[in-house]
mmCIF file of C-alpha atoms in Angstrom:
data_model
loop_
_atom_site.group_PDB
_atom_site.id
_atom_site.type_symbol
_atom_site.label_atom_id
_atom_site.label_comp_id
_atom_site.label_asym_id
_atom_site.label_seq_id
_atom_site.Cartn_x
_atom_site.Cartn_y
_atom_site.Cartn_z
ATOM 1 C CA MET A 1 -38.170 -44.385 217.168
ATOM 2 C CA THR A 2 -35.888 -41.473 218.142
ATOM 3 C CA HIS A 3 -32.362 -42.154 219.401
ATOM 4 C CA GLY A 4 -33.215 -40.841 222.872
ATOM 5 C CA ARG A 5 -36.249 -43.060 223.182
ATOM 6 C CA LEU A 6 -34.268 -46.011 221.838
ATOM 7 C CA ALA A 7 -31.542 -45.467 224.456
ATOM 8 C CA ILE A 8 -34.087 -45.303 227.276
ATOM 9 C CA THR A 9 -35.815 -48.444 226.024
ATOM 10 C CA ALA A 10 -32.451 -50.232 225.856
ATOM 11 C CA LEU A 11 -31.594 -49.247 229.431
ATOM 12 C CA VAL A 12 -34.964 -50.446 230.693
ATOM 13 C CA ALA A 13 -34.577 -53.717 228.792
ATOM 14 C CA PHE A 14 -31.106 -54.290 230.250
ATOM 15 C CA ALA A 15 -32.351 -53.579 233.771
ATOM 16 C CA ALA A 16 -35.218 -56.035 233.288
ATOM 17 C CA LEU A 17 -32.894 -58.739 231.963
ATOM 18 C CA ALA A 18 -30.253 -58.094 234.622
ATOM 19 C CA THR A 19 -32.740 -58.769 237.425
ATOM 20 C CA GLY A 20 -32.720 -62.368 236.230
ATOM 21 C CA ALA A 21 -29.207 -62.689 237.660
ATOM 22 C CA VAL A 22 -30.749 -62.355 241.123
ATOM 23 C CA ALA A 23 -34.174 -63.905 240.655
ATOM 24 C CA LEU A 24 -33.413 -66.925 238.462
ATOM 25 C CA PRO A 25 -32.047 -70.256 239.714
ATOM 26 C CA ASP A 26 -28.912 -71.672 238.105
ATOM 27 C CA TRP A 27 -30.720 -73.897 235.592
ATOM 28 C CA ALA A 28 -33.010 -71.076 234.457
ATOM 29 C CA MET A 29 -30.117 -68.626 234.144
ATOM 30 C CA PHE A 30 -28.275 -71.079 231.890
ATOM 31 C CA LEU A 31 -31.433 -71.668 229.838
ATOM 32 C CA PHE A 32 -32.021 -67.935 229.406
ATOM 33 C CA ALA A 33 -28.374 -67.313 228.481
ATOM 34 C CA MET A 34 -28.552 -69.983 225.773
ATOM 35 C CA ALA A 35 -31.894 -68.639 224.550
ATOM 36 C CA LEU A 36 -30.544 -65.083 224.295
ATOM 37 C CA ALA A 37 -27.429 -66.325 222.488
ATOM 38 C CA LYS A 38 -29.566 -68.143 219.944
ATOM 39 C CA GLY A 39 -31.792 -65.084 219.741
ATOM 40 C CA LEU A 40 -28.790 -63.117 218.453
ATOM 41 C CA VAL A 41 -28.406 -65.626 215.618
ATOM 42 C CA CYS A 42 -32.114 -65.466 214.863
ATOM 43 C CA LEU A 43 -32.008 -61.659 214.798
ATOM 44 C CA GLY A 44 -29.587 -61.989 211.885
ATOM 45 C CA ILE A 45 -32.108 -64.176 210.058
ATOM 46 C CA VAL A 46 -34.849 -61.635 210.763
ATOM 47 C CA CYS A 47 -32.610 -58.924 209.271
ATOM 48 C CA MET A 48 -32.529 -60.925 206.037
ATOM 49 C CA MET A 49 -36.234 -61.794 206.278
ATOM 50 C CA ARG A 50 -37.073 -58.089 206.138
ATOM 51 C CA GLY A 51 -35.610 -58.139 202.628
ATOM 52 C CA GLY A 52 -37.536 -61.267 201.662
ATOM 53 C CA LEU A 53 -34.668 -63.752 202.167
ATOM 54 C CA VAL A 54 -34.502 -66.687 204.569
ATOM 55 C CA SER A 55 -31.115 -68.196 205.406
ATOM 56 C CA PHE A 56 -31.136 -71.908 206.170
ATOM 57 C CA GLY A 57 -27.387 -71.843 206.750
ATOM 58 C CA GLN A 58 -26.997 -69.515 209.712
ATOM 59 C CA GLY A 59 -25.371 -72.403 211.542
ATOM 60 C CA LEU A 60 -22.286 -71.562 209.452
ATOM 61 C CA TYR A 61 -21.602 -68.403 211.459
ATOM 62 C CA TYR A 62 -22.891 -69.852 214.712
ATOM 63 C CA CYS A 63 -20.258 -72.568 214.317
ATOM 64 C CA LEU A 64 -17.533 -70.214 213.053
ATOM 65 C CA GLY A 65 -17.961 -67.966 216.072
ATOM 66 C CA ALA A 66 -17.849 -70.902 218.472
ATOM 67 C CA TYR A 67 -14.780 -72.487 216.862
ATOM 68 C CA SER A 68 -12.929 -69.169 216.503
ATOM 69 C CA ALA A 69 -13.324 -68.429 220.206
ATOM 70 C CA THR A 70 -12.445 -71.976 221.271
ATOM 71 C CA LEU A 71 -9.352 -72.247 219.071
ATOM 72 C CA LEU A 72 -8.146 -68.840 220.259
ATOM 73 C CA ALA A 73 -8.606 -69.907 223.883
ATOM 74 C CA ASN A 74 -7.067 -73.365 223.483
ATOM 75 C CA THR A 75 -4.091 -72.434 221.311
ATOM 76 C CA LEU A 76 -3.127 -68.969 222.572
ATOM 77 C CA GLY A 77 -4.613 -69.096 226.055
ATOM 78 C CA VAL A 78 -6.843 -66.082 225.476
ATOM 79 C CA THR A 79 -9.891 -66.383 227.742
ATOM 80 C CA ASP A 80 -11.093 -62.775 228.012
ATOM 81 C CA ILE A 81 -14.712 -62.801 226.876
ATOM 82 C CA PHE A 82 -14.528 -59.349 225.299
ATOM 83 C CA LEU A 83 -11.520 -60.240 223.160
ATOM 84 C CA LEU A 84 -13.013 -63.607 222.205
ATOM 85 C CA SER A 85 -16.203 -61.886 221.075
ATOM 86 C CA LEU A 86 -14.292 -59.322 219.012
ATOM 87 C CA VAL A 87 -12.186 -61.959 217.278
ATOM 88 C CA SER A 88 -15.207 -64.129 216.509
ATOM 89 C CA ALA A 89 -17.094 -61.139 215.119
ATOM 90 C CA ALA A 90 -14.089 -60.184 212.958
ATOM 91 C CA VAL A 91 -13.799 -63.712 211.543
ATOM 92 C CA CYS A 92 -17.497 -63.773 210.689
ATOM 93 C CA VAL A 93 -17.322 -60.309 209.094
ATOM 94 C CA ALA A 94 -14.490 -61.506 206.870
ATOM 95 C CA VAL A 95 -16.319 -64.663 205.804
ATOM 96 C CA GLY A 96 -19.620 -62.815 205.404
ATOM 97 C CA ALA A 97 -17.951 -60.181 203.228
ATOM 98 C CA VAL A 98 -16.752 -62.975 200.915
ATOM 99 C CA PHE A 99 -20.015 -64.882 200.603
ATOM 100 C CA GLY A 100 -22.406 -61.939 200.991
ATOM 101 C CA PRO A 101 -22.018 -60.406 197.511
ATOM 102 C CA LEU A 102 -22.352 -63.859 195.939
ATOM 103 C CA LEU A 103 -25.517 -64.881 197.775
ATOM 104 C CA ALA A 104 -27.066 -61.412 197.478
ATOM 105 C CA SER A 105 -27.641 -62.106 193.771
ATOM 106 C CA TYR A 106 -30.032 -64.989 194.553
ATOM 107 C CA ARG A 107 -33.560 -65.070 195.877
ATOM 108 C CA GLY A 108 -36.055 -67.545 197.275
ATOM 109 C CA ILE A 109 -35.155 -71.216 197.424
ATOM 110 C CA PHE A 110 -31.821 -70.624 195.669
ATOM 111 C CA PHE A 111 -30.593 -68.324 198.431
ATOM 112 C CA ALA A 112 -31.857 -70.714 201.105
ATOM 113 C CA MET A 113 -30.203 -73.782 199.587
ATOM 114 C CA LEU A 114 -26.893 -72.039 198.851
ATOM 115 C CA SER A 115 -26.650 -70.769 202.416
ATOM 116 C CA LEU A 116 -27.487 -74.262 203.670
ATOM 117 C CA ALA A 117 -24.833 -75.789 201.399
ATOM 118 C CA LEU A 118 -22.138 -73.500 202.811
ATOM 119 C CA SER A 119 -23.077 -74.491 206.332
ATOM 120 C CA MET A 120 -22.979 -78.197 205.504
ATOM 121 C CA VAL A 121 -19.573 -77.809 203.833
ATOM 122 C CA LEU A 122 -18.241 -76.440 207.121
ATOM 123 C CA TYR A 123 -19.926 -79.271 209.028
ATOM 124 C CA GLY A 124 -18.347 -81.901 206.784
ATOM 125 C CA THR A 125 -14.924 -80.262 206.977
ATOM 126 C CA LEU A 126 -14.915 -80.003 210.772
ATOM 127 C CA SER A 127 -16.140 -83.583 211.126
ATOM 128 C CA LYS A 128 -13.053 -84.802 209.222
ATOM 129 C CA LEU A 129 -10.502 -82.646 211.046
ATOM 130 C CA ASN A 130 -9.425 -84.925 213.867
ATOM 131 C CA VAL A 131 -6.727 -82.433 214.846
ATOM 132 C CA ILE A 132 -9.465 -80.248 216.356
ATOM 133 C CA GLY A 133 -11.593 -83.082 217.701
ATOM 134 C CA GLY A 134 -13.501 -84.224 214.623
ATOM 135 C CA THR A 135 -17.061 -85.227 215.444
ATOM 136 C CA ASP A 136 -16.264 -85.239 219.185
ATOM 137 C CA GLY A 137 -15.499 -81.538 219.204
ATOM 138 C CA MET A 138 -13.432 -79.731 221.845
ATOM 139 C CA ASN A 139 -13.781 -78.497 225.409
ATOM 140 C CA MET A 140 -13.307 -74.843 226.257
ATOM 141 C CA ALA A 141 -11.991 -73.210 229.418
ATOM 142 C CA PRO A 142 -14.314 -70.863 231.364
ATOM 143 C CA PRO A 143 -14.067 -67.217 230.292
ATOM 144 C CA THR A 144 -12.509 -64.368 232.212
ATOM 145 C CA PHE A 145 -13.761 -60.793 232.440
ATOM 146 C CA LEU A 146 -10.923 -58.250 232.087
ATOM 147 C CA GLY A 147 -8.700 -60.381 234.288
ATOM 148 C CA TRP A 148 -11.416 -61.487 236.714
ATOM 149 C CA ALA A 149 -11.869 -65.269 236.761
ATOM 150 C CA PRO A 150 -15.070 -66.130 238.664
ATOM 151 C CA GLU A 151 -16.221 -69.669 239.360
ATOM 152 C CA GLY A 152 -19.543 -71.330 240.115
ATOM 153 C CA ARG A 153 -22.572 -69.076 240.530
ATOM 154 C CA PRO A 154 -20.574 -65.824 240.062
ATOM 155 C CA LEU A 155 -19.304 -67.116 236.709
ATOM 156 C CA GLN A 156 -22.804 -67.986 235.542
ATOM 157 C CA THR A 157 -24.095 -64.617 236.751
ATOM 158 C CA ALA A 158 -21.320 -62.677 235.010
ATOM 159 C CA LEU A 159 -21.862 -64.576 231.762
ATOM 160 C CA TYR A 160 -25.616 -63.989 231.932
ATOM 161 C CA ILE A 161 -25.184 -60.238 232.517
ATOM 162 C CA TYR A 162 -22.683 -60.067 229.657
ATOM 163 C CA VAL A 163 -25.146 -61.814 227.345
ATOM 164 C CA ALA A 164 -27.920 -59.468 228.466
ATOM 165 C CA GLY A 165 -25.749 -56.435 227.713
ATOM 166 C CA LEU A 166 -24.713 -57.824 224.340
ATOM 167 C CA VAL A 167 -28.335 -58.565 223.430
ATOM 168 C CA VAL A 168 -29.478 -55.050 224.364
ATOM 169 C CA ILE A 169 -26.663 -53.394 222.387
ATOM 170 C CA ALA A 170 -27.226 -55.612 219.335
ATOM 171 C CA GLY A 171 -30.983 -55.169 219.551
ATOM 172 C CA ALA A 172 -30.738 -51.382 219.786
ATOM 173 C CA PHE A 173 -28.293 -51.256 216.878
ATOM 174 C CA MET A 174 -30.502 -53.415 214.681
ATOM 175 C CA ARG A 175 -33.607 -51.408 215.591
ATOM 176 C CA ALA A 176 -31.776 -48.242 214.534
ATOM 177 C CA TYR A 177 -30.656 -49.978 211.337
ATOM 178 C CA PHE A 178 -34.182 -51.173 210.544
ATOM 179 C CA ASP A 179 -35.452 -47.607 210.916
ATOM 180 C CA SER A 180 -32.635 -46.133 208.814
ATOM 181 C CA GLU A 181 -32.868 -45.386 205.096
ATOM 182 C CA GLN A 182 -31.062 -48.595 204.167
ATOM 183 C CA GLY A 183 -33.233 -50.638 206.504
ATOM 184 C CA LEU A 184 -36.400 -49.199 205.002
ATOM 185 C CA ILE A 185 -35.075 -49.883 201.498
ATOM 186 C CA SER A 186 -34.607 -53.496 202.533
ATOM 187 C CA LEU A 187 -38.196 -53.682 203.730
ATOM 188 C CA ALA A 188 -39.468 -52.048 200.527
ATOM 189 C CA ALA A 189 -37.422 -54.464 198.388
ATOM 190 C CA ARG A 190 -39.394 -57.286 199.991
ATOM 191 C CA ASP A 191 -42.453 -56.063 198.090
ATOM 192 C CA ASN A 192 -40.989 -54.703 194.847
ATOM 193 C CA GLU A 193 -37.274 -54.918 194.059
ATOM 194 C CA LEU A 194 -37.657 -53.551 190.539
ATOM 195 C CA ARG A 195 -39.218 -50.318 191.729
ATOM 196 C CA ILE A 196 -36.446 -49.841 194.290
ATOM 197 C CA GLU A 197 -33.833 -50.247 191.549
ATOM 198 C CA TYR A 198 -35.660 -47.688 189.388
ATOM 199 C CA LEU A 199 -35.491 -45.233 192.282
ATOM 200 C CA GLY A 200 -31.694 -45.520 192.242
ATOM 201 C CA ALA A 201 -31.014 -47.785 195.213
ATOM 202 C CA SER A 202 -28.948 -50.967 194.970
ATOM 203 C CA VAL A 203 -30.927 -53.898 196.338
ATOM 204 C CA ARG A 204 -27.911 -56.187 196.035
ATOM 205 C CA SER A 205 -25.848 -53.860 198.205
ATOM 206 C CA VAL A 206 -28.561 -53.761 200.858
ATOM 207 C CA MET A 207 -28.908 -57.552 200.837
ATOM 208 C CA THR A 208 -25.138 -57.879 201.196
ATOM 209 C CA TRP A 209 -25.140 -55.659 204.260
ATOM 210 C CA ASN A 210 -28.043 -57.633 205.732
ATOM 211 C CA TYR A 211 -26.091 -60.837 205.202
ATOM 212 C CA VAL A 212 -22.948 -59.427 206.855
ATOM 213 C CA PHE A 213 -24.949 -58.211 209.847
ATOM 214 C CA GLY A 214 -26.462 -61.680 210.096
ATOM 215 C CA ALA A 215 -22.958 -63.182 210.001
ATOM 216 C CA VAL A 216 -21.738 -61.008 212.884
ATOM 217 C CA LEU A 217 -24.795 -61.752 215.021
ATOM 218 C CA GLY A 218 -24.438 -65.453 214.272
ATOM 219 C CA GLY A 219 -20.778 -65.421 215.318
ATOM 220 C CA LEU A 220 -21.524 -63.612 218.580
ATOM 221 C CA GLY A 221 -24.299 -66.068 219.364
ATOM 222 C CA GLY A 222 -21.989 -69.004 218.700
ATOM 223 C CA THR A 223 -19.300 -67.526 220.955
ATOM 224 C CA ILE A 224 -21.714 -67.128 223.856
ATOM 225 C CA ALA A 225 -23.096 -70.643 223.355
ATOM 226 C CA ALA A 226 -19.565 -72.106 223.365
ATOM 227 C CA LEU A 227 -18.682 -70.253 226.576
ATOM 228 C CA ALA A 228 -21.916 -71.276 228.280
ATOM 229 C CA LEU A 229 -21.649 -74.935 227.287
ATOM 230 C CA GLY A 230 -17.881 -75.255 227.638
ATOM 231 C CA HIS A 231 -17.859 -77.578 224.637
ATOM 232 C CA ILE A 232 -18.254 -77.305 220.862
ATOM 233 C CA ASP A 233 -18.672 -79.794 218.033
ATOM 234 C CA PRO A 234 -19.533 -79.741 214.307
ATOM 235 C CA GLU A 235 -23.251 -80.052 215.133
ATOM 236 C CA PHE A 236 -23.185 -76.279 215.543
ATOM 237 C CA ALA A 237 -23.134 -76.096 211.723
ATOM 238 C CA TYR A 238 -25.555 -78.967 211.039
ATOM 239 C CA TRP A 239 -28.758 -78.268 209.119
ATOM 240 C CA THR A 240 -31.001 -79.062 212.088
ATOM 241 C CA THR A 241 -29.305 -76.296 214.066
ATOM 242 C CA SER A 242 -29.930 -73.802 211.269
ATOM 243 C CA GLY A 243 -33.512 -75.065 211.018
ATOM 244 C CA GLU A 244 -34.024 -74.294 214.694
ATOM 245 C CA PHE A 245 -32.948 -70.702 214.115
ATOM 246 C CA VAL A 246 -35.398 -70.393 211.209
ATOM 247 C CA PHE A 247 -38.075 -71.851 213.503
ATOM 248 C CA VAL A 248 -37.520 -69.030 215.995
ATOM 249 C CA ALA A 249 -37.381 -66.359 213.261
ATOM 250 C CA ILE A 250 -40.726 -67.506 211.860
ATOM 251 C CA LEU A 251 -42.182 -67.630 215.352
ATOM 252 C CA ALA A 252 -41.050 -64.054 216.026
ATOM 253 C CA GLY A 253 -41.768 -62.509 212.613
ATOM 254 C CA TYR A 254 -39.855 -59.557 211.177
ATOM 255 C CA LEU A 255 -41.843 -56.728 212.762
ATOM 256 C CA SER A 256 -40.218 -56.488 216.190
ATOM 257 C CA VAL A 257 -36.718 -56.918 217.631
ATOM 258 C CA PRO A 258 -37.772 -57.876 221.183
ATOM 259 C CA ALA A 259 -40.111 -60.518 219.741
ATOM 260 C CA VAL A 260 -37.059 -62.409 218.438
ATOM 261 C CA PHE A 261 -35.631 -62.909 221.916
ATOM 262 C CA VAL A 262 -39.056 -63.627 223.403
ATOM 263 C CA ALA A 263 -39.549 -66.320 220.761
ATOM 264 C CA ALA A 264 -36.103 -67.787 221.508
ATOM 265 C CA ILE A 265 -36.910 -67.979 225.228
ATOM 266 C CA ILE A 266 -40.311 -69.518 224.520
ATOM 267 C CA LEU A 267 -38.722 -72.148 222.300
ATOM 268 C CA GLU A 268 -36.178 -73.104 224.971
ATOM 269 C CA LEU A 269 -38.892 -73.311 227.634
ATOM 270 C CA VAL A 270 -41.270 -75.334 225.471
ATOM 271 C CA ARG A 271 -38.502 -77.683 224.371
ATOM 272 C CA SER A 272 -37.167 -78.171 227.900
ATOM 273 C CA PHE A 273 -40.533 -78.925 229.473
ATOM 274 C CA SER A 274 -41.736 -80.943 226.481
ATOM 275 C CA ASN A 275 -38.571 -83.022 226.680
ATOM 276 C CA LEU A 276 -39.167 -83.470 230.413
ATOM 277 C CA TYR A 277 -42.815 -84.524 230.255
ATOM 278 C CA PHE A 278 -42.967 -85.935 226.688
ATOM 279 C CA PRO A 279 -39.455 -87.344 226.141
ATOM 280 C CA ASN A 280 -40.441 -89.414 223.106
ATOM 281 C CA THR A 281 -42.687 -86.887 221.375
ATOM 282 C CA TRP A 282 -41.280 -83.477 222.305
ATOM 283 C CA GLN A 283 -40.643 -82.649 218.634
ATOM 284 C CA LEU A 284 -44.352 -83.215 217.983
ATOM 285 C CA ALA A 285 -45.205 -80.793 220.784
ATOM 286 C CA LEU A 286 -42.909 -78.174 219.256
ATOM 287 C CA GLY A 287 -44.451 -78.672 215.831
ATOM 288 C CA ILE A 288 -47.985 -78.276 217.159
ATOM 289 C CA PHE A 289 -46.941 -75.147 219.036
ATOM 290 C CA LEU A 290 -45.451 -73.586 215.896
ATOM 291 C CA LEU A 291 -48.508 -74.448 213.805
ATOM 292 C CA ALA A 292 -50.774 -72.868 216.413
ATOM 293 C CA VAL A 293 -48.747 -69.644 216.387
ATOM 294 C CA ILE A 294 -48.717 -69.508 212.570
ATOM 295 C CA VAL A 295 -52.497 -69.935 212.440
ATOM 296 C CA VAL A 296 -53.219 -67.341 215.140
ATOM 297 C CA LEU A 297 -50.357 -64.940 214.312
ATOM 298 C CA PRO A 298 -49.279 -65.411 210.686
ATOM 299 C CA ASP A 299 -46.878 -62.449 210.971
ATOM 300 C CA GLY A 300 -45.301 -63.809 214.153
ATOM 301 C CA LEU A 301 -45.261 -62.633 217.753
ATOM 302 C CA GLY A 302 -44.071 -59.215 216.631
ATOM 303 C CA SER A 303 -47.475 -58.524 215.101
ATOM 304 C CA LEU A 304 -48.949 -58.366 218.614
ATOM 305 C CA LEU A 305 -46.926 -55.232 219.334
ATOM 306 C CA ARG A 306 -48.033 -53.645 216.059
ATOM 307 C CA ARG A 307 -51.681 -54.418 216.884
ATOM 308 C CA ARG A 308 -51.327 -52.787 220.307
ATOM 309 C CA ARG A 309 -49.746 -49.697 218.786
ATOM 310 C CA GLY A 310 -52.475 -49.528 216.163
ATOM 311 C CA GLY A 311 -55.159 -49.807 218.823
ATOM 312 C CA ALA A 312 -53.554 -47.083 220.906
ATOM 313 C CA ARG A 313 -53.479 -44.754 217.912
#
């Protein structure tokens, strides 16, 4: 996809998402904002999936982003959403740059379990730190937007539009990265790492970059979730949270960026309505839904777009 076409697609996507600020009721706007925030985290997993790796510890950066923003707001009084997002992203870049080169040497179940272990270490540490709430977590003040402090519906609308803009920018950047030389090397390494190394490319370097990108996206998603909820706790780093992100990544597949956010929205809708009508068995409903998608679309929802393009050609 050319840069011009990518920019036009991004503008159209933002316009489509922004209309939700007018058309959606409050509950749906909150649900979509949370789904898009989690979609950012899942996009980081998809970035690694393109190289053949699956991170079961993405809750580490989801939690780091949320706690970084909350601690900055509660200790220094910084509530500007742009500054909170930048600080959270910087923290996650720093941590990802430390762990990325280490984990990039591992593959398969070893990579998955090591990433999960790091996330659970953070969960255990935060649970014991009573100075920042322990297992109860902390509340967070509503965000401001360059000095503007909306309340009620305007606050929810502003947060939703901000999330929509962030999602479009991140999605366009990752699409450009996937189509770049390094992104294509990552996809080729999924099939044959040895051949890529013989051609002179460093697979470890590519996997490290994929991991760092996943860390940044995870931190941004955690920041948005913390601002939307107004509360954080160590459960952000728990293994079930990371498992949910993997659930969405598998549902979306690694072929399409928009499919990641569509899958995240579908998951939130299915979970919400399943929990409403099947309160005791909603996990079963989610499991059946995922199995059905895997059987019908083994490459995820993104394969539908590829099939349509193939048919058009």
